[in-house]
Structure formats: C-alpha cells, structure tokens
Amino acid sequence: MTSPDSDGLLAEQLLRLTRRVHRIQKRHLEHRDLGITPAQSRLLRTLAHWGSPPRMADLAERLEVVPRAVTTLVDGLEASGKVRRVPDPANRRVIRIELTDDGRGALRELRAARRSAAEEILAPLTEQQRTALGGLLDTLIDGTPVRSC
C-alpha cells in the first residue's frame, strides 16, 4: 500500500511529465510551422476518427467543450483551409464539418511532430523500460488494477 506522501509525489511527477510532454509537442509543432494550435490539432485528430463528417455539437461533446469553443476552432481551421462546413444531405439546417485535403496533409505533419516529440521524451528509456511504461500507462488509462501473481 502506498502512503499519502508517495501518492502526492506520484501525482506531482505525473503533472510535471504532462507539462513536459505538452511543451515538447508544442515545440515540435512550432518547428513544422503549421500555424495550428494544440486545441485545433486535437479537433483535427478527432475529425479524422469520424466515419462521416460530424455536427458541431458532436465535436463539442467528443472534445468535452462548449459548442462555442468548437465554433471558434472551426472558424480558424476553415480560414486556413483545413476544414470546411458542409450541409447535411438529409437536413439542410444541419451543418457538418469535414477535413479538406489540406487538413489531411496537416494531420500527417501533426502525427510526425507527435512521433518525434515522443521519441525525444522516451529517448532515456531502454526498450524494456518502454514496454513496462506502456503496460503501466494502459493500466492507468483503463483504470483496471493490475493483478499480481
């Protein structure tokens, strides 16, 4: 069992790591000069996982933000040609958001930036440590306790 002090230390380490990951990813994004903010990047990645163009409300729900925030993000991405608003074929009053070819190209660049950032972050770890970290992170993400033998 862990003590409250060790849990507090772990929480602080996780927060510091999260901030470091964000800083490094931001730097890698800036080096690629895509002109995309981290929030816009997240919206593009979310759009890429949809089978058909979603509504703004669907994006807001998936991103866990208010619809107005999605409108601002879409406005910026639309102005730069990364997404476009399209009418819903079944209901003209509904507007859907789709990736453009330029947006798909930006996504490829974003993925490359994220990969290079991950390589930088994980560089100090051996392959065995990376495997162990991956298992621990899966456990934390899933919230399922690891059973010991």
mmCIF file of C-alpha atoms in Angstrom:
data_model
loop_
_atom_site.group_PDB
_atom_site.id
_atom_site.type_symbol
_atom_site.label_atom_id
_atom_site.label_comp_id
_atom_site.label_asym_id
_atom_site.label_seq_id
_atom_site.Cartn_x
_atom_site.Cartn_y
_atom_site.Cartn_z
ATOM 1 C CA MET A 1 0.000 0.000 0.000
ATOM 2 C CA THR A 2 1.252 3.494 -0.739
ATOM 3 C CA SER A 3 1.394 6.312 1.735
ATOM 4 C CA PRO A 4 -0.327 9.654 1.133
ATOM 5 C CA ASP A 5 3.106 11.239 0.722
ATOM 6 C CA SER A 6 4.151 8.821 -2.023
ATOM 7 C CA ASP A 7 0.796 9.289 -3.788
ATOM 8 C CA GLY A 8 1.314 13.049 -3.646
ATOM 9 C CA LEU A 9 4.792 12.648 -5.125
ATOM 10 C CA LEU A 10 3.439 10.426 -7.921
ATOM 11 C CA ALA A 11 0.697 12.945 -8.675
ATOM 12 C CA GLU A 12 3.280 15.730 -8.866
ATOM 13 C CA GLN A 13 5.510 13.639 -11.142
ATOM 14 C CA LEU A 14 2.578 12.910 -13.464
ATOM 15 C CA LEU A 15 1.705 16.606 -13.639
ATOM 16 C CA ARG A 16 5.324 17.545 -14.362
ATOM 17 C CA LEU A 17 5.545 14.878 -17.069
ATOM 18 C CA THR A 18 2.289 16.068 -18.634
ATOM 19 C CA ARG A 19 3.566 19.656 -18.745
ATOM 20 C CA ARG A 20 6.861 18.460 -20.268
ATOM 21 C CA VAL A 21 5.042 16.429 -22.923
ATOM 22 C CA HIS A 22 2.909 19.469 -23.839
ATOM 23 C CA ARG A 23 5.954 21.743 -24.039
ATOM 24 C CA ILE A 24 7.898 19.324 -26.237
ATOM 25 C CA GLN A 25 4.926 18.649 -28.518
ATOM 26 C CA LYS A 26 4.291 22.374 -28.843
ATOM 27 C CA ARG A 27 7.941 22.960 -29.794
ATOM 28 C CA HIS A 28 7.826 20.182 -32.404
ATOM 29 C CA LEU A 29 4.614 21.662 -33.828
ATOM 30 C CA GLU A 30 6.139 25.149 -33.985
ATOM 31 C CA HIS A 31 9.192 23.795 -35.840
ATOM 32 C CA ARG A 32 6.896 22.448 -38.544
ATOM 33 C CA ASP A 33 5.286 25.900 -38.840
ATOM 34 C CA LEU A 34 1.779 24.558 -39.415
ATOM 35 C CA GLY A 35 0.054 27.504 -37.774
ATOM 36 C CA ILE A 36 -2.136 25.115 -35.790
ATOM 37 C CA THR A 37 -2.774 25.479 -32.082
ATOM 38 C CA PRO A 38 -2.824 22.422 -29.787
ATOM 39 C CA ALA A 39 -6.624 22.780 -29.499
ATOM 40 C CA GLN A 40 -7.004 22.882 -33.285
ATOM 41 C CA SER A 41 -4.722 19.871 -33.535
ATOM 42 C CA ARG A 42 -6.981 17.966 -31.166
ATOM 43 C CA LEU A 43 -10.041 18.901 -33.234
ATOM 44 C CA LEU A 44 -8.361 17.717 -36.451
ATOM 45 C CA ARG A 45 -7.384 14.404 -34.828
ATOM 46 C CA THR A 46 -10.942 13.979 -33.566
ATOM 47 C CA LEU A 47 -12.381 14.696 -37.027
ATOM 48 C CA ALA A 48 -10.091 12.067 -38.552
ATOM 49 C CA HIS A 49 -11.671 9.349 -36.405
ATOM 50 C CA TRP A 50 -15.209 10.020 -37.615
ATOM 51 C CA GLY A 51 -16.632 7.872 -40.406
ATOM 52 C CA SER A 52 -18.656 10.743 -41.841
ATOM 53 C CA PRO A 53 -18.496 14.478 -41.144
ATOM 54 C CA PRO A 54 -19.860 15.217 -37.651
ATOM 55 C CA ARG A 55 -22.054 18.069 -36.490
ATOM 56 C CA MET A 56 -20.530 20.829 -34.353
ATOM 57 C CA ALA A 57 -22.489 19.535 -31.356
ATOM 58 C CA ASP A 58 -20.976 16.066 -31.865
ATOM 59 C CA LEU A 59 -17.483 17.571 -31.875
ATOM 60 C CA ALA A 60 -18.193 19.612 -28.755
ATOM 61 C CA GLU A 61 -19.412 16.519 -26.945
ATOM 62 C CA ARG A 62 -16.434 14.396 -28.012
ATOM 63 C CA LEU A 63 -13.950 17.146 -27.116
ATOM 64 C CA GLU A 64 -15.809 17.840 -23.860
ATOM 65 C CA VAL A 65 -16.050 21.568 -24.530
ATOM 66 C CA VAL A 66 -18.905 24.004 -25.043
ATOM 67 C CA PRO A 67 -20.196 24.333 -28.630
ATOM 68 C CA ARG A 68 -18.996 27.954 -28.821
ATOM 69 C CA ALA A 69 -15.404 26.761 -28.341
ATOM 70 C CA VAL A 70 -15.778 24.386 -31.296
ATOM 71 C CA THR A 71 -17.161 27.210 -33.434
ATOM 72 C CA THR A 72 -14.040 29.280 -32.736
ATOM 73 C CA LEU A 73 -11.735 26.345 -33.539
ATOM 74 C CA VAL A 74 -13.603 25.508 -36.739
ATOM 75 C CA ASP A 75 -13.579 29.169 -37.811
ATOM 76 C CA GLY A 76 -9.782 29.258 -37.557
ATOM 77 C CA LEU A 77 -9.303 25.927 -39.305
ATOM 78 C CA GLU A 78 -11.769 26.865 -42.031
ATOM 79 C CA ALA A 79 -9.984 30.171 -42.635
ATOM 80 C CA SER A 80 -6.725 28.260 -43.157
ATOM 81 C CA GLY A 81 -8.387 25.714 -45.466
ATOM 82 C CA LYS A 82 -8.031 22.708 -43.136
ATOM 83 C CA VAL A 83 -11.774 22.035 -42.729
ATOM 84 C CA ARG A 84 -14.983 23.097 -44.399
ATOM 85 C CA ARG A 85 -18.591 23.352 -43.359
ATOM 86 C CA VAL A 86 -20.931 21.248 -45.479
ATOM 87 C CA PRO A 87 -24.714 20.923 -45.374
ATOM 88 C CA ASP A 88 -26.132 17.662 -44.107
ATOM 89 C CA PRO A 89 -27.641 15.825 -47.100
ATOM 90 C CA ALA A 90 -30.636 14.720 -45.024
ATOM 91 C CA ASN A 91 -31.341 18.030 -43.271
ATOM 92 C CA ARG A 92 -30.319 21.359 -44.835
ATOM 93 C CA ARG A 93 -30.469 23.094 -41.456
ATOM 94 C CA VAL A 94 -27.662 20.918 -40.083
ATOM 95 C CA ILE A 95 -24.065 21.814 -40.836
ATOM 96 C CA ARG A 96 -21.332 19.200 -40.718
ATOM 97 C CA ILE A 97 -17.575 19.655 -40.538
ATOM 98 C CA GLU A 98 -15.243 17.776 -42.865
ATOM 99 C CA LEU A 99 -11.498 17.639 -43.369
ATOM 100 C CA THR A 100 -10.082 19.067 -46.582
ATOM 101 C CA ASP A 101 -7.077 17.661 -48.423
ATOM 102 C CA ASP A 102 -5.039 20.414 -46.773
ATOM 103 C CA GLY A 103 -6.390 19.274 -43.395
ATOM 104 C CA ARG A 104 -5.387 15.660 -44.085
ATOM 105 C CA GLY A 105 -1.889 16.865 -45.008
ATOM 106 C CA ALA A 106 -1.729 18.855 -41.781
ATOM 107 C CA LEU A 107 -2.759 15.728 -39.868
ATOM 108 C CA ARG A 108 0.155 13.806 -41.395
ATOM 109 C CA GLU A 109 2.501 16.582 -40.281
ATOM 110 C CA LEU A 110 0.906 16.620 -36.815
ATOM 111 C CA ARG A 111 1.393 12.874 -36.452
ATOM 112 C CA ALA A 112 5.033 13.208 -37.462
ATOM 113 C CA ALA A 113 5.516 16.010 -34.917
ATOM 114 C CA ARG A 114 3.905 13.905 -32.182
ATOM 115 C CA ARG A 115 6.087 10.913 -33.081
ATOM 116 C CA SER A 116 9.267 12.959 -32.963
ATOM 117 C CA ALA A 117 8.187 14.504 -29.645
ATOM 118 C CA ALA A 118 7.514 11.010 -28.244
ATOM 119 C CA GLU A 119 10.931 9.841 -29.425
ATOM 120 C CA GLU A 120 12.542 12.753 -27.602
ATOM 121 C CA ILE A 121 10.596 12.086 -24.408
ATOM 122 C CA LEU A 122 11.229 8.335 -24.423
ATOM 123 C CA ALA A 123 14.898 8.547 -25.505
ATOM 124 C CA PRO A 124 16.308 7.957 -21.985
ATOM 125 C CA LEU A 125 14.380 4.675 -21.602
ATOM 126 C CA THR A 126 15.529 1.214 -22.634
ATOM 127 C CA GLU A 127 13.210 -0.991 -24.694
ATOM 128 C CA GLN A 128 12.353 -2.965 -21.552
ATOM 129 C CA GLN A 129 11.518 0.236 -19.649
ATOM 130 C CA ARG A 130 9.348 1.435 -22.554
ATOM 131 C CA THR A 131 7.428 -1.854 -22.505
ATOM 132 C CA ALA A 132 6.925 -1.601 -18.735
ATOM 133 C CA LEU A 133 5.832 2.041 -19.035
ATOM 134 C CA GLY A 134 3.375 1.140 -21.787
ATOM 135 C CA GLY A 135 1.795 -1.508 -19.567
ATOM 136 C CA LEU A 136 1.557 0.878 -16.630
ATOM 137 C CA LEU A 137 0.041 3.612 -18.779
ATOM 138 C CA ASP A 138 -2.533 1.162 -20.181
ATOM 139 C CA THR A 139 -3.484 0.291 -16.612
ATOM 140 C CA LEU A 140 -3.862 3.950 -15.663
ATOM 141 C CA ILE A 141 -5.826 4.774 -18.824
ATOM 142 C CA ASP A 142 -8.169 1.790 -18.428
ATOM 143 C CA GLY A 143 -8.463 2.222 -14.669
ATOM 144 C CA THR A 144 -8.210 -1.541 -14.218
ATOM 145 C CA PRO A 145 -5.925 -2.674 -11.401
ATOM 146 C CA VAL A 146 -3.061 -4.995 -12.267
ATOM 147 C CA ARG A 147 -3.407 -8.354 -10.584
ATOM 148 C CA SER A 148 -0.222 -9.662 -9.033
ATOM 149 C CA CYS A 149 0.614 -13.360 -9.171
#
